[in-house]
C-alpha positions in Angstrom: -30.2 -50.5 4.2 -31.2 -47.1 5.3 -29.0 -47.6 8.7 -25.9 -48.8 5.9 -27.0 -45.4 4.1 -26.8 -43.3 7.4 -23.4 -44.6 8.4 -21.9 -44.3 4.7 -23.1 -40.4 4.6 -21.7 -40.0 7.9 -18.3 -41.6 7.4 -18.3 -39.6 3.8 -18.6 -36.5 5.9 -16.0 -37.2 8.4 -13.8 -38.0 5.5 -14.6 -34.8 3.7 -14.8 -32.4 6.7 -10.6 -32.3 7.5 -10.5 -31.8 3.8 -12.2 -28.4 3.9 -10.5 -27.6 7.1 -7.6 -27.4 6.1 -8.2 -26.0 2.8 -9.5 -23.0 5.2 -6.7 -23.0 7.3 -4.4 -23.6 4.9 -4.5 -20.1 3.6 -1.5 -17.9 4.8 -2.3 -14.9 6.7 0.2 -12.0 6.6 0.5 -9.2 9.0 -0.6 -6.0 7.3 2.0 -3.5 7.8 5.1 -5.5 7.0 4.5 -5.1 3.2 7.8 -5.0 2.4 11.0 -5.9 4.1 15.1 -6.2 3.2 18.0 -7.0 4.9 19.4 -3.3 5.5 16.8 -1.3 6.9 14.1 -3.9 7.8 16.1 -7.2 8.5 14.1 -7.2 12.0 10.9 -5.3 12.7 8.9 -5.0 16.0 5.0 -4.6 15.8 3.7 -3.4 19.4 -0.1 -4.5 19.5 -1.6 -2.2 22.2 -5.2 -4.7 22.6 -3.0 -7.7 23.4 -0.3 -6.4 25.0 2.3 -8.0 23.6 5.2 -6.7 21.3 6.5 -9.3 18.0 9.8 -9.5 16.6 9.3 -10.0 13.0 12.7 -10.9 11.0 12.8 -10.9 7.3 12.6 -14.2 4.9 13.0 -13.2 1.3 10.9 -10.0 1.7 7.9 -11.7 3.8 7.8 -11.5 7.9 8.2 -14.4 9.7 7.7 -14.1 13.6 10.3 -14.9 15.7 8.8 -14.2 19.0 6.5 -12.0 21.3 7.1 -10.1 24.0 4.6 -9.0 26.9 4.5 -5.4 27.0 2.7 -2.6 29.1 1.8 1.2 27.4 0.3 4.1 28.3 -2.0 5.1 31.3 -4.4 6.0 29.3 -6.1 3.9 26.0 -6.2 5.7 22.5 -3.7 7.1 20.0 -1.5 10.0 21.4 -2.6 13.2 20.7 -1.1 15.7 22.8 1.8 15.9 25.3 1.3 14.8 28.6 -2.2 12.7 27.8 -0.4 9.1 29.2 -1.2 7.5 25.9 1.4 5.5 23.2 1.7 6.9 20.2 0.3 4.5 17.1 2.4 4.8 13.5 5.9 3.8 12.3 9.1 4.9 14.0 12.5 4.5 14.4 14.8 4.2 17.2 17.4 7.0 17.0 19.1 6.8 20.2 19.7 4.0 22.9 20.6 5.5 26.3 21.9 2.9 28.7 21.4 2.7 32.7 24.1 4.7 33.5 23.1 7.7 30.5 19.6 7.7 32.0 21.3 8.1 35.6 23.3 11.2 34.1 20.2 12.4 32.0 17.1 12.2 34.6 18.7 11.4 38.8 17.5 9.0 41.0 14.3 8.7 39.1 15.6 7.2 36.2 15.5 3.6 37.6 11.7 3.3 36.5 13.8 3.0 33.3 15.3 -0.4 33.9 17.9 -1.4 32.3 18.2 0.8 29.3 16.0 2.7 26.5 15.7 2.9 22.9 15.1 6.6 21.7 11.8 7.0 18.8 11.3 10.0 16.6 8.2 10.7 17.6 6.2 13.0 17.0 7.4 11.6 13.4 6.5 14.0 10.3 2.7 12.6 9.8 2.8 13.4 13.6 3.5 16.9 12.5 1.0 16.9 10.2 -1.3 15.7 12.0 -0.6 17.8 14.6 0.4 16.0 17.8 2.5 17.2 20.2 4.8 15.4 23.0 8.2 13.3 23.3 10.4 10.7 25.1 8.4 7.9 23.5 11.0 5.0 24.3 10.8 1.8 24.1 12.8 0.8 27.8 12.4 -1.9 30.3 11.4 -0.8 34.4 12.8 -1.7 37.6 9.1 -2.9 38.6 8.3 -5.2 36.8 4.9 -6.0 37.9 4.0 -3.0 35.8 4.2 -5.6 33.0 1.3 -7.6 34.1 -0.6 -4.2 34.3 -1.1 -3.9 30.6 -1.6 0.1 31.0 0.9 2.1 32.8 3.0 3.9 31.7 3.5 7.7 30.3 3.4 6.5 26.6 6.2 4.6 26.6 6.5 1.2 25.6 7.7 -0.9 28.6 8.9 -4.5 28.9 10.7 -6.7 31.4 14.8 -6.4 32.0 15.7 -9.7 30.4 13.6 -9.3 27.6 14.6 -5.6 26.4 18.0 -7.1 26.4 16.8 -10.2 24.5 15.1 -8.3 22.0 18.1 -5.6 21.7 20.1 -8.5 19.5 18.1 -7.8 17.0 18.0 -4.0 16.8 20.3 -1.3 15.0 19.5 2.2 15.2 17.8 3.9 11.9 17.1 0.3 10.8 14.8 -1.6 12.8 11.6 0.2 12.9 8.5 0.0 15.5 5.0 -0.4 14.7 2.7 0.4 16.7 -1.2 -0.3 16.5 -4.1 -0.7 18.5 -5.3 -4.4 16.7 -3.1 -6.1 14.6 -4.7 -7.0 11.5 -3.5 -9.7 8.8 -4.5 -10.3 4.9 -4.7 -13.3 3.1 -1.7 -13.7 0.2 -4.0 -12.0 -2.1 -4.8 -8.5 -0.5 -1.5 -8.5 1.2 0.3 -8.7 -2.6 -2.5 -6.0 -3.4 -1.4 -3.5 -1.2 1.9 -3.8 -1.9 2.0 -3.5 -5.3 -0.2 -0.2 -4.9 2.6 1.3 -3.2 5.3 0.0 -5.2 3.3 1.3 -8.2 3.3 5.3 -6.7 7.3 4.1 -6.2 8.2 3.3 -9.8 5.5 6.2 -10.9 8.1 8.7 -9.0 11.2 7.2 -10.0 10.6 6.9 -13.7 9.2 10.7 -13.5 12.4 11.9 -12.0 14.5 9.6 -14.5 12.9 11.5 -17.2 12.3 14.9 -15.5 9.0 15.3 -16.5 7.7 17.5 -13.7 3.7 16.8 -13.8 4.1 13.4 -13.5 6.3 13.6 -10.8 4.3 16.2 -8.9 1.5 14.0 -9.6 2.9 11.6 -6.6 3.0 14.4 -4.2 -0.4 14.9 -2.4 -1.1 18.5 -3.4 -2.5 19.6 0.1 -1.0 18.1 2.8 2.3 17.8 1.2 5.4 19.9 3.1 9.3 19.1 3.6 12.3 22.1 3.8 11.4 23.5 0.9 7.6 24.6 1.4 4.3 23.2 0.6 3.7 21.7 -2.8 3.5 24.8 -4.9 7.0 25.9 -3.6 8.4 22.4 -3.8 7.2 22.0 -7.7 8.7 25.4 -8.5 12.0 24.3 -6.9 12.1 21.1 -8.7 11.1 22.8 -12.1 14.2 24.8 -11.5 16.1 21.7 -11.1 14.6 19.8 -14.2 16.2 22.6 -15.9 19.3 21.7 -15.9 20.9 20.1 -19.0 21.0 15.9 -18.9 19.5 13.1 -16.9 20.0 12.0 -13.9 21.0 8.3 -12.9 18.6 7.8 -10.1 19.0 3.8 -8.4 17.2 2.6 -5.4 18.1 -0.3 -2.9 17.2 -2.0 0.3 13.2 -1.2 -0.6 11.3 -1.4 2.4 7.2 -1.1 2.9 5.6 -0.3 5.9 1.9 0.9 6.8 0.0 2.1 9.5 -3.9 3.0 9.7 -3.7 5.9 8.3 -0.4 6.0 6.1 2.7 4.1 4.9 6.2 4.6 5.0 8.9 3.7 1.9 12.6 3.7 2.9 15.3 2.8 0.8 18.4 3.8 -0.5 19.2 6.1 -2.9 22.5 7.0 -5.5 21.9 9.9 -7.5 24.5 11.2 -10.4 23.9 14.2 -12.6 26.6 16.7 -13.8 26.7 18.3 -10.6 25.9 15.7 -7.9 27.3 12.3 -6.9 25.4 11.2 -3.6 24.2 8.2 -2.2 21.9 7.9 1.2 19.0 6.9 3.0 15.4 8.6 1.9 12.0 7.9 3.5 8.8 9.0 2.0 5.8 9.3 3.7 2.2 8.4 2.3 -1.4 9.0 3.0 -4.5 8.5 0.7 -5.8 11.5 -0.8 -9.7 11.3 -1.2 -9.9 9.2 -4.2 -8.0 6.8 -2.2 -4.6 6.8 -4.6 -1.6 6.9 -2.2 0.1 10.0 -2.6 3.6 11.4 -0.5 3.2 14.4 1.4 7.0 14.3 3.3 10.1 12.9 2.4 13.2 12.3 4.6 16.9 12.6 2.8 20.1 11.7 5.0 23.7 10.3 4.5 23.0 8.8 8.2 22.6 5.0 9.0 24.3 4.2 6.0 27.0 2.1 7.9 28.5 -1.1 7.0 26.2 -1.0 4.1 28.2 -3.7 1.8 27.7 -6.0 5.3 26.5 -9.1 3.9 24.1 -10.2 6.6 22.7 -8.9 9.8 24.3 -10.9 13.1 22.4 -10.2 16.0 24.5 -9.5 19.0 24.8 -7.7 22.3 26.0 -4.4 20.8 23.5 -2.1 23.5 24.6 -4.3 26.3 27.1 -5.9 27.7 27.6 -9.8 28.7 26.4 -9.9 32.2 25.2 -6.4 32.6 21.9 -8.1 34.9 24.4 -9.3 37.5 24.5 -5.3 38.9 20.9 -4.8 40.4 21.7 -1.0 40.3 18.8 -0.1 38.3 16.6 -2.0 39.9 16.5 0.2 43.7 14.5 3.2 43.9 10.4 3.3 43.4 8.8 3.4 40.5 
């Protein structure tokens, strides 16, 4: 009986114990800086994860990332967050490509030398405005392929950059656009459960309808009351110029119609990015374009914006209906000339 006992706990248990598994692993896990994306200027977005070396394509499903693929990569020399110019380490935050510069640009723009290049680069704004406020200094962060591409399996070696092999820059390029397909870049990358991921989203979405409705109604304290009163700073000054101008602009007689599209939600370790884009109509404006606010917490932890980006730019083929990728940076064949590959690294 006791031996019948045994076998019935045992086979109860092995019975039970897939249950619980999978109820454990069942729970989806979300990469934590792809809060938000959209189809204009987050349909694809690349997360370069400096402790694994490897760089994921992320495309967007209904507003959630969904990885595509990964990528090895190799960065900087050096370990760490950039700081300063010339330190051989990757910068970590949100950017943007701005520029692509093909073999033969890089050839006109840098000699002989250019080769470590590979095949072609893509252009980030770093040092991007938290850069600024943080105060780091440096440029020509790219994200660019090599004509050594045993530097790949190194893991650290380059200037900063952010290298990867030929075939796979040109892969990857499909799925880019300039102005619209940002770059993360973190030491770890860390993912939520459904529940803290929603969390943090709404908590930015929240500061995001706070400062929209404020501006509907041009109520200037609440709307100042998004800005982060210290570390805040765009064209027109820090916060106490920037309130005065926009008390000045309150002024005016009527309400603006304010709409925003295209919301995307990014975050870093130490802020967040909001992009989207914006119409504005009053009695003596009719504009529409791209604006990016900036984030960090103040110390009660509330997010809070302390820069904000305004442009007509990247605004093309907005009433596209979808995103195709395609070999707009490259040409069909462009591997069959080894041109780029001669020369030492």
């Amino acid at each position: 009986m006791k031996n019948y006992l045994h076998s019935m706990f045992v086979l109860s248990a092995i019975a039970i114990f897939p249950v619980l598994l999978n109820a454990q692993t069942a729970q989806k896990l979300l990469p934590a800086p792809l809060l938000l994306m959209d189809n204009f200027f987050s349909h694809h977005v690349l997360v370069a994860e400096k402790s694994t070396h490897l760089l994921h394509l992320y495309k967007n499903n209904e507003g959630l990332p969904e990885l595509v693929r990964s990528y090895q990569m190799a960065t900087g020399k050096k370990p760490g967050d950039k700081e300063a110019e010339g330190d051989f380490r990757t910068p970590e935050g949100i950017y943007n490509f701005v520029d692509f510069l093909n073999y033969k640009q890089l050839l006109a723009q840098s000699g002989p030398q250019s080769v470590i290049y590979g095949a072609g680069a893509f252009v980030m704004d770093y040092p991007n405005p938290i850069d600024k406020i943080l105060k780091k200094t440096g440029s020509g962060i790219w994200l660019h392929s090599t004509n050594d591409e045993t530097r790949i399996d190194k893991g650290l070696d380059s200037r900063g950059c952010v290298v990867t092999a030929n075939n796979e820059l040109i892969d990857l390029s499909k799925y880019l656009e300039l102005n619209k397909t940002p770059i993360i870049i973190v030491q770890d990358l860390v993912y939520l459960n459904e529940k803290t991921f929603e969390t943090q989203k709404n908590d930015l979405k929240q500061v995001l309808e706070s400062w929209l409705t404020a501006w509907r109604n041009k109520e200037i304290e609440g709307y100042m009351s998004n800005y982060h009163p210290v570390e805040f700073t765009d064209s027109k000054g820090k916060f106490a110029q920037y309130k005065a101008y926009k008390k000045a602009v309150f002024s005016n007689p009527g309400r603006p119609k304010i709409d925003l599209d295209f919301i995307s939600i990014m975050q870093a370790k130490n802020y967040a990015v909001i992009t989207f884009t914006q119409k504005y109509q009053s009695n003596t404006i009719n504009d529409t374009g791209r604006k990016i606010l900036y984030l960090r917490q103040d110390a009660s932890y509330k997010w809070k914006i302390v820069n904000e980006v305004w442009t007509k730019h990247g605004l093309e083929n907005i009433d596209k209906v979808a995103f195709e990728p395609s070999l707009r940076f490259f040409k069909e064949g462009s591997l069959d000339s080894v041109e780029f590959k001669k020369g030492n690294n």
